[in-house]
PDB file of C-alpha atoms in Angstrom:
ATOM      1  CA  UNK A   1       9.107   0.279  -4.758  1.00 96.00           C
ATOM      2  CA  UNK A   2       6.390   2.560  -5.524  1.00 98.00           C
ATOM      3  CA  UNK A   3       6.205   6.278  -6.870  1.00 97.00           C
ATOM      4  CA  UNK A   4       5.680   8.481  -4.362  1.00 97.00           C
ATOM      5  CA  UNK A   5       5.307   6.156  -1.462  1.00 98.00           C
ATOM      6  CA  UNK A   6       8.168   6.144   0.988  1.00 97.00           C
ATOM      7  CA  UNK A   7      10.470   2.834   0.724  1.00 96.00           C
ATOM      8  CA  UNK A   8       9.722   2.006   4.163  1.00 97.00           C
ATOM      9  CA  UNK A   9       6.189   1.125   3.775  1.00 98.00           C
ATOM     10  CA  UNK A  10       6.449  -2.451   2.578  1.00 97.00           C
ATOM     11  CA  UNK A  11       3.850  -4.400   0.954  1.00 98.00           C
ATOM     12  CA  UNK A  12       2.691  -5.823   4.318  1.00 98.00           C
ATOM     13  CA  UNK A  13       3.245  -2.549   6.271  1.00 98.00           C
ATOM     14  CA  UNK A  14       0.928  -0.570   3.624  1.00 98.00           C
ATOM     15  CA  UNK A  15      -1.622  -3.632   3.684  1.00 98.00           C
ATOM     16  CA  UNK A  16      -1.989  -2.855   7.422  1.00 98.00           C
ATOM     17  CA  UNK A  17      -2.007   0.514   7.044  1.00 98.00           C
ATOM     18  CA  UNK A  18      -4.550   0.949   4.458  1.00 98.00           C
ATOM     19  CA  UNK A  19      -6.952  -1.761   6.363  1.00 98.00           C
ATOM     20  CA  UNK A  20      -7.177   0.392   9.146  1.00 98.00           C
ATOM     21  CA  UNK A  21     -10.046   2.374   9.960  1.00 98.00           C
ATOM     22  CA  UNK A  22     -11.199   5.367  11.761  1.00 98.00           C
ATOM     23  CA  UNK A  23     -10.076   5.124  15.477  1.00 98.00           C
ATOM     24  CA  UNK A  24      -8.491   1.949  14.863  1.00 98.00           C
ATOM     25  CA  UNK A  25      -4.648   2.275  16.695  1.00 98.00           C
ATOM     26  CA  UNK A  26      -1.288   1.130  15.344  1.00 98.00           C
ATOM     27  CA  UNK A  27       0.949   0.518  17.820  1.00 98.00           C
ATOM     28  CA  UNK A  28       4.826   1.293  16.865  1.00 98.00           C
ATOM     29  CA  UNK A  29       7.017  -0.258  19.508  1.00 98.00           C
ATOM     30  CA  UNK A  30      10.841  -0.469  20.234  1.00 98.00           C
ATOM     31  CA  UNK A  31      13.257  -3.407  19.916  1.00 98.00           C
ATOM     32  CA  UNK A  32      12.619  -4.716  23.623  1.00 97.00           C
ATOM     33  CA  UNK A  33       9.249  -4.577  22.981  1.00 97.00           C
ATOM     34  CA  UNK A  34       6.884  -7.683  23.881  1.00 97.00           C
ATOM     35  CA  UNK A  35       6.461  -7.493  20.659  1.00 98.00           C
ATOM     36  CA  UNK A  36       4.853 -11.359  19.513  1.00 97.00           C
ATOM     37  CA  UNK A  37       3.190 -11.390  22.433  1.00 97.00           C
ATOM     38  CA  UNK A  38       0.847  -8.200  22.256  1.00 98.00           C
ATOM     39  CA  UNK A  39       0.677  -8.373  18.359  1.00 98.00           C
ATOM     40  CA  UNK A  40      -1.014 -11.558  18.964  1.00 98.00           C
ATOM     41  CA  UNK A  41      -3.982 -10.433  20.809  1.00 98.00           C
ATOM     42  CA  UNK A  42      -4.504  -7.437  18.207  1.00 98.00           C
ATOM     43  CA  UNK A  43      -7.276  -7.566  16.016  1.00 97.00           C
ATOM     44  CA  UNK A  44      -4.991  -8.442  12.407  1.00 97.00           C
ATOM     45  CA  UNK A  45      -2.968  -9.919  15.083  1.00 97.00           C
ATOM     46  CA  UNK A  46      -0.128  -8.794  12.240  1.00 98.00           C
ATOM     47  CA  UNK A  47       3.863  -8.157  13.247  1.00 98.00           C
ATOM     48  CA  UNK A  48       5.592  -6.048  10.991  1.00 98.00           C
ATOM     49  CA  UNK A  49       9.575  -6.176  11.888  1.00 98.00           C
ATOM     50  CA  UNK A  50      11.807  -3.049  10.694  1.00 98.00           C
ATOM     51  CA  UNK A  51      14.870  -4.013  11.805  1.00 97.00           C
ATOM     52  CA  UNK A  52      17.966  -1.399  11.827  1.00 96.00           C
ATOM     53  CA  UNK A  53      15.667   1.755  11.731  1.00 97.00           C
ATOM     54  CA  UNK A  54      15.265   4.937  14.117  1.00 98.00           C
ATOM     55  CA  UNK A  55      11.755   5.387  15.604  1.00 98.00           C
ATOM     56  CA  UNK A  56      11.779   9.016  14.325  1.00 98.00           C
ATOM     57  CA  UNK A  57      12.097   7.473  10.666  1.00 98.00           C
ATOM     58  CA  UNK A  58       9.679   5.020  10.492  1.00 98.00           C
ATOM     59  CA  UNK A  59       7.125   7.424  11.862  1.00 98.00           C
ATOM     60  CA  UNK A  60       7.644  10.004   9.276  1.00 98.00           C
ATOM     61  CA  UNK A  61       6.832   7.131   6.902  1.00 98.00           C
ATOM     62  CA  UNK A  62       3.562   6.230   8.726  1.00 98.00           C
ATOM     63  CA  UNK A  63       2.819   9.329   9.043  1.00 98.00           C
ATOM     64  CA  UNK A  64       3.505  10.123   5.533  1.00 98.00           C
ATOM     65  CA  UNK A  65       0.263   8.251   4.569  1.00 98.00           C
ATOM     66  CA  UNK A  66      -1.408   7.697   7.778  1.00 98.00           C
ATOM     67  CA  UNK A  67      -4.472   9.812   8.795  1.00 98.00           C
ATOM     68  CA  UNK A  68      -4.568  11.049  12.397  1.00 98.00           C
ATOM     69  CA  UNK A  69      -7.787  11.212  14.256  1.00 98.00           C
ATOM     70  CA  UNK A  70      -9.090  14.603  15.272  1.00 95.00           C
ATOM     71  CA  UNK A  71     -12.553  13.471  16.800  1.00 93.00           C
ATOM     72  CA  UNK A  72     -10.632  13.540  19.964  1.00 90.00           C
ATOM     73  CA  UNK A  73      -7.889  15.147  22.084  1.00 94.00           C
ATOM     74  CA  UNK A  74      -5.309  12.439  22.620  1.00 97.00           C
ATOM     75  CA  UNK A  75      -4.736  10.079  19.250  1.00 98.00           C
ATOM     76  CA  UNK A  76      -1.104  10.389  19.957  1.00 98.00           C
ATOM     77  CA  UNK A  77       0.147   8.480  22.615  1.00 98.00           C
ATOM     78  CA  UNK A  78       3.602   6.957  24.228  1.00 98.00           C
ATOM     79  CA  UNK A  79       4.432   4.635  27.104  1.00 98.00           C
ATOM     80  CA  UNK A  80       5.512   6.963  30.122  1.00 98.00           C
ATOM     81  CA  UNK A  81       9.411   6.665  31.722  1.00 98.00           C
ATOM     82  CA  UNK A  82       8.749   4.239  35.148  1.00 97.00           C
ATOM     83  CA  UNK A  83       8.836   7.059  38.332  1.00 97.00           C
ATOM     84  CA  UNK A  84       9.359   9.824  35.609  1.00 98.00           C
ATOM     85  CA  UNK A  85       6.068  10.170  33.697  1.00 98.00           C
ATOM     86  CA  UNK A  86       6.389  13.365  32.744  1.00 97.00           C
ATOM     87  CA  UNK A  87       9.719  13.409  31.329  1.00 98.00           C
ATOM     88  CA  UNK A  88      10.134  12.347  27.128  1.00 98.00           C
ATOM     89  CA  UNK A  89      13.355  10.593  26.532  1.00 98.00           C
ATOM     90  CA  UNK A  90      15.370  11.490  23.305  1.00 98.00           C
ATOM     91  CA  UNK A  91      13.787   8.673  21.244  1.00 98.00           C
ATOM     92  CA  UNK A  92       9.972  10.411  21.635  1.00 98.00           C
ATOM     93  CA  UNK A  93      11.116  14.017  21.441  1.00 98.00           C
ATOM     94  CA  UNK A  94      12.290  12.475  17.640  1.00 98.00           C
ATOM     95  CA  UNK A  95       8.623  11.011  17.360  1.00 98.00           C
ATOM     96  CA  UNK A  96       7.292  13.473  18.242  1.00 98.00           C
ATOM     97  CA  UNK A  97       9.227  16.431  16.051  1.00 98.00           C
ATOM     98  CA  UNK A  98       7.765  14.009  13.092  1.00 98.00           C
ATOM     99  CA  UNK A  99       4.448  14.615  14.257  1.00 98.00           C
ATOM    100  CA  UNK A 100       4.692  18.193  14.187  1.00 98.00           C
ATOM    101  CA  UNK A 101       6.433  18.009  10.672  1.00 98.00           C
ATOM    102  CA  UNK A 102       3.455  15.889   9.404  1.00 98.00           C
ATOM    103  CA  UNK A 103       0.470  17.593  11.549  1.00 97.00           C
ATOM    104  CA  UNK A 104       1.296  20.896  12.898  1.00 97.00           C
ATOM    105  CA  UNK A 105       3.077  22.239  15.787  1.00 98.00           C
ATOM    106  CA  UNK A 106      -0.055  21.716  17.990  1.00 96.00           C
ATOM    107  CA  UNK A 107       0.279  18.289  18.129  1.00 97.00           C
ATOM    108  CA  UNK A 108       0.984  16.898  21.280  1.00 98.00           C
ATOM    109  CA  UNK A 109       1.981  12.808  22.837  1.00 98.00           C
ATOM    110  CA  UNK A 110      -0.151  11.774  25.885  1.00 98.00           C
ATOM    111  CA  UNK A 111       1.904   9.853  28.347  1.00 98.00           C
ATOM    112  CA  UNK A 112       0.612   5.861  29.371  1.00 98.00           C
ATOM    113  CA  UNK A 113       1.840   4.420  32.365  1.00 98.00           C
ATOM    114  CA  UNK A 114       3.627   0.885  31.086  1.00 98.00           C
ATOM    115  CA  UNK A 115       1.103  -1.947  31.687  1.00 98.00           C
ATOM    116  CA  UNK A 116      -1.766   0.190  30.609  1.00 98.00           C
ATOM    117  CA  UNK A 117       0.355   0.913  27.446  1.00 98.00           C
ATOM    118  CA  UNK A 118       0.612  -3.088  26.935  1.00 98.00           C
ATOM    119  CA  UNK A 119      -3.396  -3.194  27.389  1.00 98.00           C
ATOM    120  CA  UNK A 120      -4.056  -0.060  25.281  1.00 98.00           C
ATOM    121  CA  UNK A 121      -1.783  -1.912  22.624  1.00 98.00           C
ATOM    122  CA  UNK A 122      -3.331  -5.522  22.893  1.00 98.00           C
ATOM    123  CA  UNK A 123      -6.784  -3.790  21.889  1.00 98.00           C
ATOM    124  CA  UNK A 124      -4.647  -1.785  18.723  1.00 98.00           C
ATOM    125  CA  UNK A 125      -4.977  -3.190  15.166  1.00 98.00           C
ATOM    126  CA  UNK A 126      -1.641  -4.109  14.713  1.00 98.00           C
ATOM    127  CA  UNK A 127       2.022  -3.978  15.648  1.00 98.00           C
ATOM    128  CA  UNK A 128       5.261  -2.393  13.942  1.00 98.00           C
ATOM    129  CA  UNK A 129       8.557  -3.107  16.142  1.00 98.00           C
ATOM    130  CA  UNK A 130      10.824  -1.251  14.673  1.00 98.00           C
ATOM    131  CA  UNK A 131      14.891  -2.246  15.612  1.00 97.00           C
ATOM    132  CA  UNK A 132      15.367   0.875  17.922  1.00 98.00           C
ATOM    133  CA  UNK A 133      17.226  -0.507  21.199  1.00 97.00           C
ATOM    134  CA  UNK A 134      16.331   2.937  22.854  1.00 98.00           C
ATOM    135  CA  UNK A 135      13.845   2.288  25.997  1.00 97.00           C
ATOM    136  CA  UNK A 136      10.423   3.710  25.673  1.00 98.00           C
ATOM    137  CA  UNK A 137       9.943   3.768  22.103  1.00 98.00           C
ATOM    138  CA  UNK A 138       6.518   2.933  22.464  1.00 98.00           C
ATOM    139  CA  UNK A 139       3.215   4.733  20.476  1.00 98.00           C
ATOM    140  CA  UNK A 140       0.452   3.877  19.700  1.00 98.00           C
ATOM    141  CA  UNK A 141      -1.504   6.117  16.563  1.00 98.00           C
ATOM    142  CA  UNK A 142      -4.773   6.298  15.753  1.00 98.00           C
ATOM    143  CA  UNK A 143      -6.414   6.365  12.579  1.00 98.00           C
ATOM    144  CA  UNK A 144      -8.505   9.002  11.267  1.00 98.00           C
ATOM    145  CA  UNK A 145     -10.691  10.034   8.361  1.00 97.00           C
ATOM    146  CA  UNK A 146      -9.988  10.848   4.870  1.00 97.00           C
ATOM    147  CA  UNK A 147     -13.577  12.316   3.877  1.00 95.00           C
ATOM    148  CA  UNK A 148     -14.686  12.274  -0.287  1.00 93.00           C
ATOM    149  CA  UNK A 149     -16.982  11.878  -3.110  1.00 93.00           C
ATOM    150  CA  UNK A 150     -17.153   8.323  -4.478  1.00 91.00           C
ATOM    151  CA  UNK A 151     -15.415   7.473  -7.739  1.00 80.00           C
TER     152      UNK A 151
ATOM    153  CA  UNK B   1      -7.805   5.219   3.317  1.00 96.00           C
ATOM    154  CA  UNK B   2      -4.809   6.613   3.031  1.00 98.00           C
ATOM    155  CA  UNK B   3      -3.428  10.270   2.647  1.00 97.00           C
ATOM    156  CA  UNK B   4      -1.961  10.819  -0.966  1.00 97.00           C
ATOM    157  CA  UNK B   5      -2.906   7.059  -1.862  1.00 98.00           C
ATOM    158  CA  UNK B   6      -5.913   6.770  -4.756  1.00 97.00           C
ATOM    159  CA  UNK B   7      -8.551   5.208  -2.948  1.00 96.00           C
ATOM    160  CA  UNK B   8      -9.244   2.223  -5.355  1.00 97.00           C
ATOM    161  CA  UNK B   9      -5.635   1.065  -4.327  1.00 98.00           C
ATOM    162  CA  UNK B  10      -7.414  -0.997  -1.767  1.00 97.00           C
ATOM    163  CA  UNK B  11      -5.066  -3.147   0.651  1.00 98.00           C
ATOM    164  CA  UNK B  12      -4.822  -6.030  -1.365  1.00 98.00           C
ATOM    165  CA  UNK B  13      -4.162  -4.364  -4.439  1.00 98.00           C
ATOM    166  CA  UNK B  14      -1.809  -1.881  -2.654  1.00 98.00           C
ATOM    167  CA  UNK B  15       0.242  -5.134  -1.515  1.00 98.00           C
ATOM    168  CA  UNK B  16       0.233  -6.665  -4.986  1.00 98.00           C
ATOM    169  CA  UNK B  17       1.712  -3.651  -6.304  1.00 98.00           C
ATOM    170  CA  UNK B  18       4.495  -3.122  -3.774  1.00 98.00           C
ATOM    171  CA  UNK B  19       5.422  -6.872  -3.777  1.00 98.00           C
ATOM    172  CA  UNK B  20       6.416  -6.850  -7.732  1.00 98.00           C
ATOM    173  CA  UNK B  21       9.402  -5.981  -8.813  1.00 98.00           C
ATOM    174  CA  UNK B  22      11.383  -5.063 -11.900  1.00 98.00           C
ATOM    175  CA  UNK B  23       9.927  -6.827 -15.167  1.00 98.00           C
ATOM    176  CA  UNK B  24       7.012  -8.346 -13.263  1.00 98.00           C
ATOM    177  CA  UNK B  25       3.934  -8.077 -15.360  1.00 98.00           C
ATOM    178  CA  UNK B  26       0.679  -6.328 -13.945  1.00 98.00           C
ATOM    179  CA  UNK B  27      -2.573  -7.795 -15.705  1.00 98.00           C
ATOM    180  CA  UNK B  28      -5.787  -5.834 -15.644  1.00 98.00           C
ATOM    181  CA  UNK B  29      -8.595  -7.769 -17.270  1.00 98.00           C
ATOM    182  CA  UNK B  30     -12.109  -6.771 -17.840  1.00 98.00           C
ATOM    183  CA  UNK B  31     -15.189  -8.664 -16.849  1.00 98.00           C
ATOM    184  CA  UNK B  32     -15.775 -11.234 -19.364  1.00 97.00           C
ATOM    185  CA  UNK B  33     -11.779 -12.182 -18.646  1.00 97.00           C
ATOM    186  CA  UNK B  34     -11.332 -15.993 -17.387  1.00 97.00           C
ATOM    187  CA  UNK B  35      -9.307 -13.495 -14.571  1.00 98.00           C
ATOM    188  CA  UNK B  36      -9.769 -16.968 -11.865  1.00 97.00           C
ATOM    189  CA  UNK B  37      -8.299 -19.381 -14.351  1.00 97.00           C
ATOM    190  CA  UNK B  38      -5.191 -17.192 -15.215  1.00 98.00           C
ATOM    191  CA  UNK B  39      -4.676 -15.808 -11.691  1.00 98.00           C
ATOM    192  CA  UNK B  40      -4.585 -18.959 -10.573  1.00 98.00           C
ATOM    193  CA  UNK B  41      -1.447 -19.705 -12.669  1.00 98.00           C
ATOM    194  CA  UNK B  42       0.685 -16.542 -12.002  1.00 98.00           C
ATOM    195  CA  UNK B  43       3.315 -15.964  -9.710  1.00 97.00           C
ATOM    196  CA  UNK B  44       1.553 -14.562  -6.338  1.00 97.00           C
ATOM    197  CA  UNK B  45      -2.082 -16.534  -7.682  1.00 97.00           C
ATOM    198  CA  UNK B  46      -3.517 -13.121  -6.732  1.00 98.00           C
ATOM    199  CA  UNK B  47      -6.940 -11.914  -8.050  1.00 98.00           C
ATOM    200  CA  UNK B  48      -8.239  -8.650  -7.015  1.00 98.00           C
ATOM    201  CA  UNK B  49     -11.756  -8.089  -8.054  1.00 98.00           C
ATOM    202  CA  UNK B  50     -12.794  -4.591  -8.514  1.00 98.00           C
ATOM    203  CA  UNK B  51     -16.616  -4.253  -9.649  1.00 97.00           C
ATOM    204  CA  UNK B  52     -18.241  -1.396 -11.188  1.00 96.00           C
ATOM    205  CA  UNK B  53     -15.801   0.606 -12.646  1.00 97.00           C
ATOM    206  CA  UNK B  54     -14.385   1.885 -15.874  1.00 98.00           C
ATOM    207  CA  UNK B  55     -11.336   0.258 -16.374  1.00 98.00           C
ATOM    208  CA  UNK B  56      -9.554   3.871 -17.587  1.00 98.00           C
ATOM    209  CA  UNK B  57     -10.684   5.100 -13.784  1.00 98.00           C
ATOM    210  CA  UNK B  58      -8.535   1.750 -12.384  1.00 98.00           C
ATOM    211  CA  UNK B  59      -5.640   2.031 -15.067  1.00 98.00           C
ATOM    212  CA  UNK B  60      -4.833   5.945 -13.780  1.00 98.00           C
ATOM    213  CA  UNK B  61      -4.813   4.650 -10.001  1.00 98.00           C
ATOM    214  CA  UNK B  62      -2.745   1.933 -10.706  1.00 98.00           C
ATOM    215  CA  UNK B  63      -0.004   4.491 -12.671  1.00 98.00           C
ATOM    216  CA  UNK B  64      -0.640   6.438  -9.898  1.00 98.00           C
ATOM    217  CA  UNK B  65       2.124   4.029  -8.033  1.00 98.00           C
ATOM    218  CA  UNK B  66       3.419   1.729 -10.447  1.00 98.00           C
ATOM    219  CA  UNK B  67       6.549   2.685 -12.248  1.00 98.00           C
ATOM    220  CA  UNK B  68       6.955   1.303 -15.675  1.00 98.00           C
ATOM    221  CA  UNK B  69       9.800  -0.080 -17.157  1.00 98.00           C
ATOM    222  CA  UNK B  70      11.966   1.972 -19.437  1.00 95.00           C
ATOM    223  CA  UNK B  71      14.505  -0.944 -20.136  1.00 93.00           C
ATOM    224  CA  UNK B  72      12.356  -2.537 -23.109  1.00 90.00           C
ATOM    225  CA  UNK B  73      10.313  -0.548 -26.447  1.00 94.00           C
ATOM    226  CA  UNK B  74       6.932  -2.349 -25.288  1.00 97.00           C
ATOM    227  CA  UNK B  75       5.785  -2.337 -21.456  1.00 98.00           C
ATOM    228  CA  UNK B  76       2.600  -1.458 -21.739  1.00 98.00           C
ATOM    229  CA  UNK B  77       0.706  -4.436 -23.897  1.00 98.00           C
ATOM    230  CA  UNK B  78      -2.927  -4.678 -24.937  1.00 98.00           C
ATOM    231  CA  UNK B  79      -4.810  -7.634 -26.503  1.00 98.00           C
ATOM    232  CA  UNK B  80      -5.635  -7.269 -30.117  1.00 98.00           C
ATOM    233  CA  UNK B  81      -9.249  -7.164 -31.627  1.00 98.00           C
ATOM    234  CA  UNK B  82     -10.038 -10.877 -32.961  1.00 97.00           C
ATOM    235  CA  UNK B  83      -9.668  -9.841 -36.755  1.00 97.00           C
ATOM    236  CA  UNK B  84      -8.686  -6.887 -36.747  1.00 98.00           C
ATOM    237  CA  UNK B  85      -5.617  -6.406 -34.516  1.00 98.00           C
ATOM    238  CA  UNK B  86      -4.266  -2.849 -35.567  1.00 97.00           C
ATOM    239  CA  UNK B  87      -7.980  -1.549 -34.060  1.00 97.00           C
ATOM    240  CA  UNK B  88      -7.856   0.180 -30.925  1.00 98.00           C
ATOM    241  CA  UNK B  89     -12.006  -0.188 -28.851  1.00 98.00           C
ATOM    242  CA  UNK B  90     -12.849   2.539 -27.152  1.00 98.00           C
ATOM    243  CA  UNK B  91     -12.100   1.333 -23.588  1.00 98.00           C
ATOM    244  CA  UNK B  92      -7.975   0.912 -25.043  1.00 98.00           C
ATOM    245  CA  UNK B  93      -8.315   3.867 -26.010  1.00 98.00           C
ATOM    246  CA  UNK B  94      -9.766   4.963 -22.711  1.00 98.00           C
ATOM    247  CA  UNK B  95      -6.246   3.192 -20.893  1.00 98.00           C
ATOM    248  CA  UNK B  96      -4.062   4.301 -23.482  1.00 98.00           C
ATOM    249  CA  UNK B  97      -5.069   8.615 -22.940  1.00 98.00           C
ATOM    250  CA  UNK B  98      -4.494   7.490 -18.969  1.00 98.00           C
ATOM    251  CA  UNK B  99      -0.631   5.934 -19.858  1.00 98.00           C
ATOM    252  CA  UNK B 100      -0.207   9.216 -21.852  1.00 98.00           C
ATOM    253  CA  UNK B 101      -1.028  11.415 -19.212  1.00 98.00           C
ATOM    254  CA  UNK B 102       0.793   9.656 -16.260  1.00 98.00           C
ATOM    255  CA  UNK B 103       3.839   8.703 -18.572  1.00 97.00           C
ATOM    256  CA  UNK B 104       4.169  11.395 -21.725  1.00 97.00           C
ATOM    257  CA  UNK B 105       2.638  11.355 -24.867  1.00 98.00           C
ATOM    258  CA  UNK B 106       5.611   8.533 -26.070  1.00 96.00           C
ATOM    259  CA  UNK B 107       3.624   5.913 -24.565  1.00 97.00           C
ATOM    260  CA  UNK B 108       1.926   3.094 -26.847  1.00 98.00           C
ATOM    261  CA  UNK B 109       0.279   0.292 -26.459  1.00 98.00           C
ATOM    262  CA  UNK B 110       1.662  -3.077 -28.539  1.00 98.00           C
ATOM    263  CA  UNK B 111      -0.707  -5.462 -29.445  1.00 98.00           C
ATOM    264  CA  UNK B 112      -0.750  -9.113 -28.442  1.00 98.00           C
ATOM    265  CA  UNK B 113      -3.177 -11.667 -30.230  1.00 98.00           C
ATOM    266  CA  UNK B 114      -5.946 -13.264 -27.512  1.00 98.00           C
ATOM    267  CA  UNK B 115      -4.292 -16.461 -27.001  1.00 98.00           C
ATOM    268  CA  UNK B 116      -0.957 -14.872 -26.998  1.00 98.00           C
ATOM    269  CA  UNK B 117      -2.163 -12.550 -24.374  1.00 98.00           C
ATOM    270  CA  UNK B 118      -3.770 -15.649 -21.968  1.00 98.00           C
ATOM    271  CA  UNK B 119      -0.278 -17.099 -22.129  1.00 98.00           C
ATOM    272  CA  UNK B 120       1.657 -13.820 -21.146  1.00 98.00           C
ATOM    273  CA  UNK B 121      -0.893 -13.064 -18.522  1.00 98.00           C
ATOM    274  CA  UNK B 122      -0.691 -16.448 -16.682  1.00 98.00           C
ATOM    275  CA  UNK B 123       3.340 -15.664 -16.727  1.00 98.00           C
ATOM    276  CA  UNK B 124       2.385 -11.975 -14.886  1.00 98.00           C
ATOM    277  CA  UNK B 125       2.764 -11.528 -11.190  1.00 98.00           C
ATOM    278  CA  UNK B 126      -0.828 -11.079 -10.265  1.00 98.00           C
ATOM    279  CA  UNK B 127      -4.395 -10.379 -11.891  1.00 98.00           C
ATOM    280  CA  UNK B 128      -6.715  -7.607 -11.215  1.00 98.00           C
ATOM    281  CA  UNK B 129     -10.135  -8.214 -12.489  1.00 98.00           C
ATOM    282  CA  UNK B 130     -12.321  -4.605 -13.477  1.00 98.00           C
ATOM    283  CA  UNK B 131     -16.235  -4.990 -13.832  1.00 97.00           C
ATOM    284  CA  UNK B 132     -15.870  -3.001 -16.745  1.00 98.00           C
ATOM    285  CA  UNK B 133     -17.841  -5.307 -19.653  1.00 97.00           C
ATOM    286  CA  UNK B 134     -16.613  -3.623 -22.234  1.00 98.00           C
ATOM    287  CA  UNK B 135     -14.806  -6.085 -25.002  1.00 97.00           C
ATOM    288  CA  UNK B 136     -10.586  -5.988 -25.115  1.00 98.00           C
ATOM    289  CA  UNK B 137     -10.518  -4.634 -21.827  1.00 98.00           C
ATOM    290  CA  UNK B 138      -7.203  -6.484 -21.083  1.00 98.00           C
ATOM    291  CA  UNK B 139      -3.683  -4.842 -20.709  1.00 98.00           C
ATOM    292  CA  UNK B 140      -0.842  -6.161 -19.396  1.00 98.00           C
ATOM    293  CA  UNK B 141       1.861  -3.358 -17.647  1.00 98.00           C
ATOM    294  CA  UNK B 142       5.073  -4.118 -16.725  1.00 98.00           C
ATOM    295  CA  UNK B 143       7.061  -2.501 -13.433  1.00 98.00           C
ATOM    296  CA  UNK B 144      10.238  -0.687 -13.563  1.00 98.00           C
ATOM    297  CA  UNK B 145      12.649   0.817 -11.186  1.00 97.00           C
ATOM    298  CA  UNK B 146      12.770   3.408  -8.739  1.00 97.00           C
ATOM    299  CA  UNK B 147      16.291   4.313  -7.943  1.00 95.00           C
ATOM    300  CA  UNK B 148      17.663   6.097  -4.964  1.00 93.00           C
ATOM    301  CA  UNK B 149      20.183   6.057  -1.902  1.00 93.00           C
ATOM    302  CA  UNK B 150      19.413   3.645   1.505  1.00 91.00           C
ATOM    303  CA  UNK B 151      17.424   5.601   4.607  1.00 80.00           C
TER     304      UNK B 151
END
């Protein structure tokens, strides 16, 4: 436990987080999720299990520290409903009211057909399956900036 | 980087900090310290290196996060001047305004005698190591709770 960091983000879940960099994606994926398989060909090739959580949950945690790139359009992205791509099932409406919370109400989830979600995800820095049995609880976030002055 | 995270809490150091738990002993060491020696005989065997600061700068993002533990009189330890123990250098001094400000103006610093202090340090969880050359640069902070409900 940490002050003012939310309880989700575990040691190894705020190591992956914080090694990130700009346009580097983290891929949060559901509990059916070929999970092993794609976090293996990422570059950390790290797994982070949450078992027992909501999707909507453990992205307002990753967003609560997570940067979100706006060099481009689309940084939010899910895996699109087979013959219904335009349609967001219950479990990414809840993502994707926790991106508005954390961003604004002008953010917005591109849709990814299935197998070019699992591509788009093998090339991602990292996996989180989180234990949410609902299908299509697939995203994939990318990293933005946090610009400074040194010290 | 992170959003709301200091940005010397670098992923290794992040994941040191979330890993301890209550009574685990943080030791920050300045650069003369024998930091490999005693890290190697802690719990995690964890050195962080972090070169070029002052240690005051590293002490206020590490209270940034860490809770301290209110169950004993003495968390916060410092190692005593070689002859001259009740003496508090500049650079304790330094650590000891950046406890008051995170923690209240209660906060102290009890002294340990050198040897004393490489014994307690090899029993802390994890050793990060501050380029900061300054003499009695070594403090040893232990983390307490942070309670709340499940979710």
């Amino acid at each position: 436990m940490l002050r003012g960091i939310d309880p989700l983000l575990s040691p190894d879940l705020l190591h992956l987080l914080a090694s990130m960099g700009h346009g580097d994606d983290l891929a949060l994926v559901d509990a059916n999720h070929p999970a092993e398989t794609i976090a293996g060909q990422t570059r950390s090739r790290h797994l982070i299990r949450l078992p027992g959580l909501a999707m909507g949950r453990v992205a307002r945690a990753v967003l609560s520290v997570l940067p979100i790139d706006d060099f481009e359009p689309d940084p939010l992205r899910r895996m699109e409903v087979v013959g219904n791509p335009g349609v967001l099932p219950t479990v990414q409406e809840e993502v994707l009211a926790e991106m508005r919370a954390a961003l604004g109400p002008a953010a917005r989830l591109a849709g990814i057909e299935r197998f070019a979600f699992y591509e788009a995800a093998k090339k991602s820095f990292g996996v989180v399956q989180i234990g949410d049995p609902r299908p299509y609880g697939c995203f994939l976030l990318r990293k933005g900036v946090i610009a400074g002055e040194p010290g």
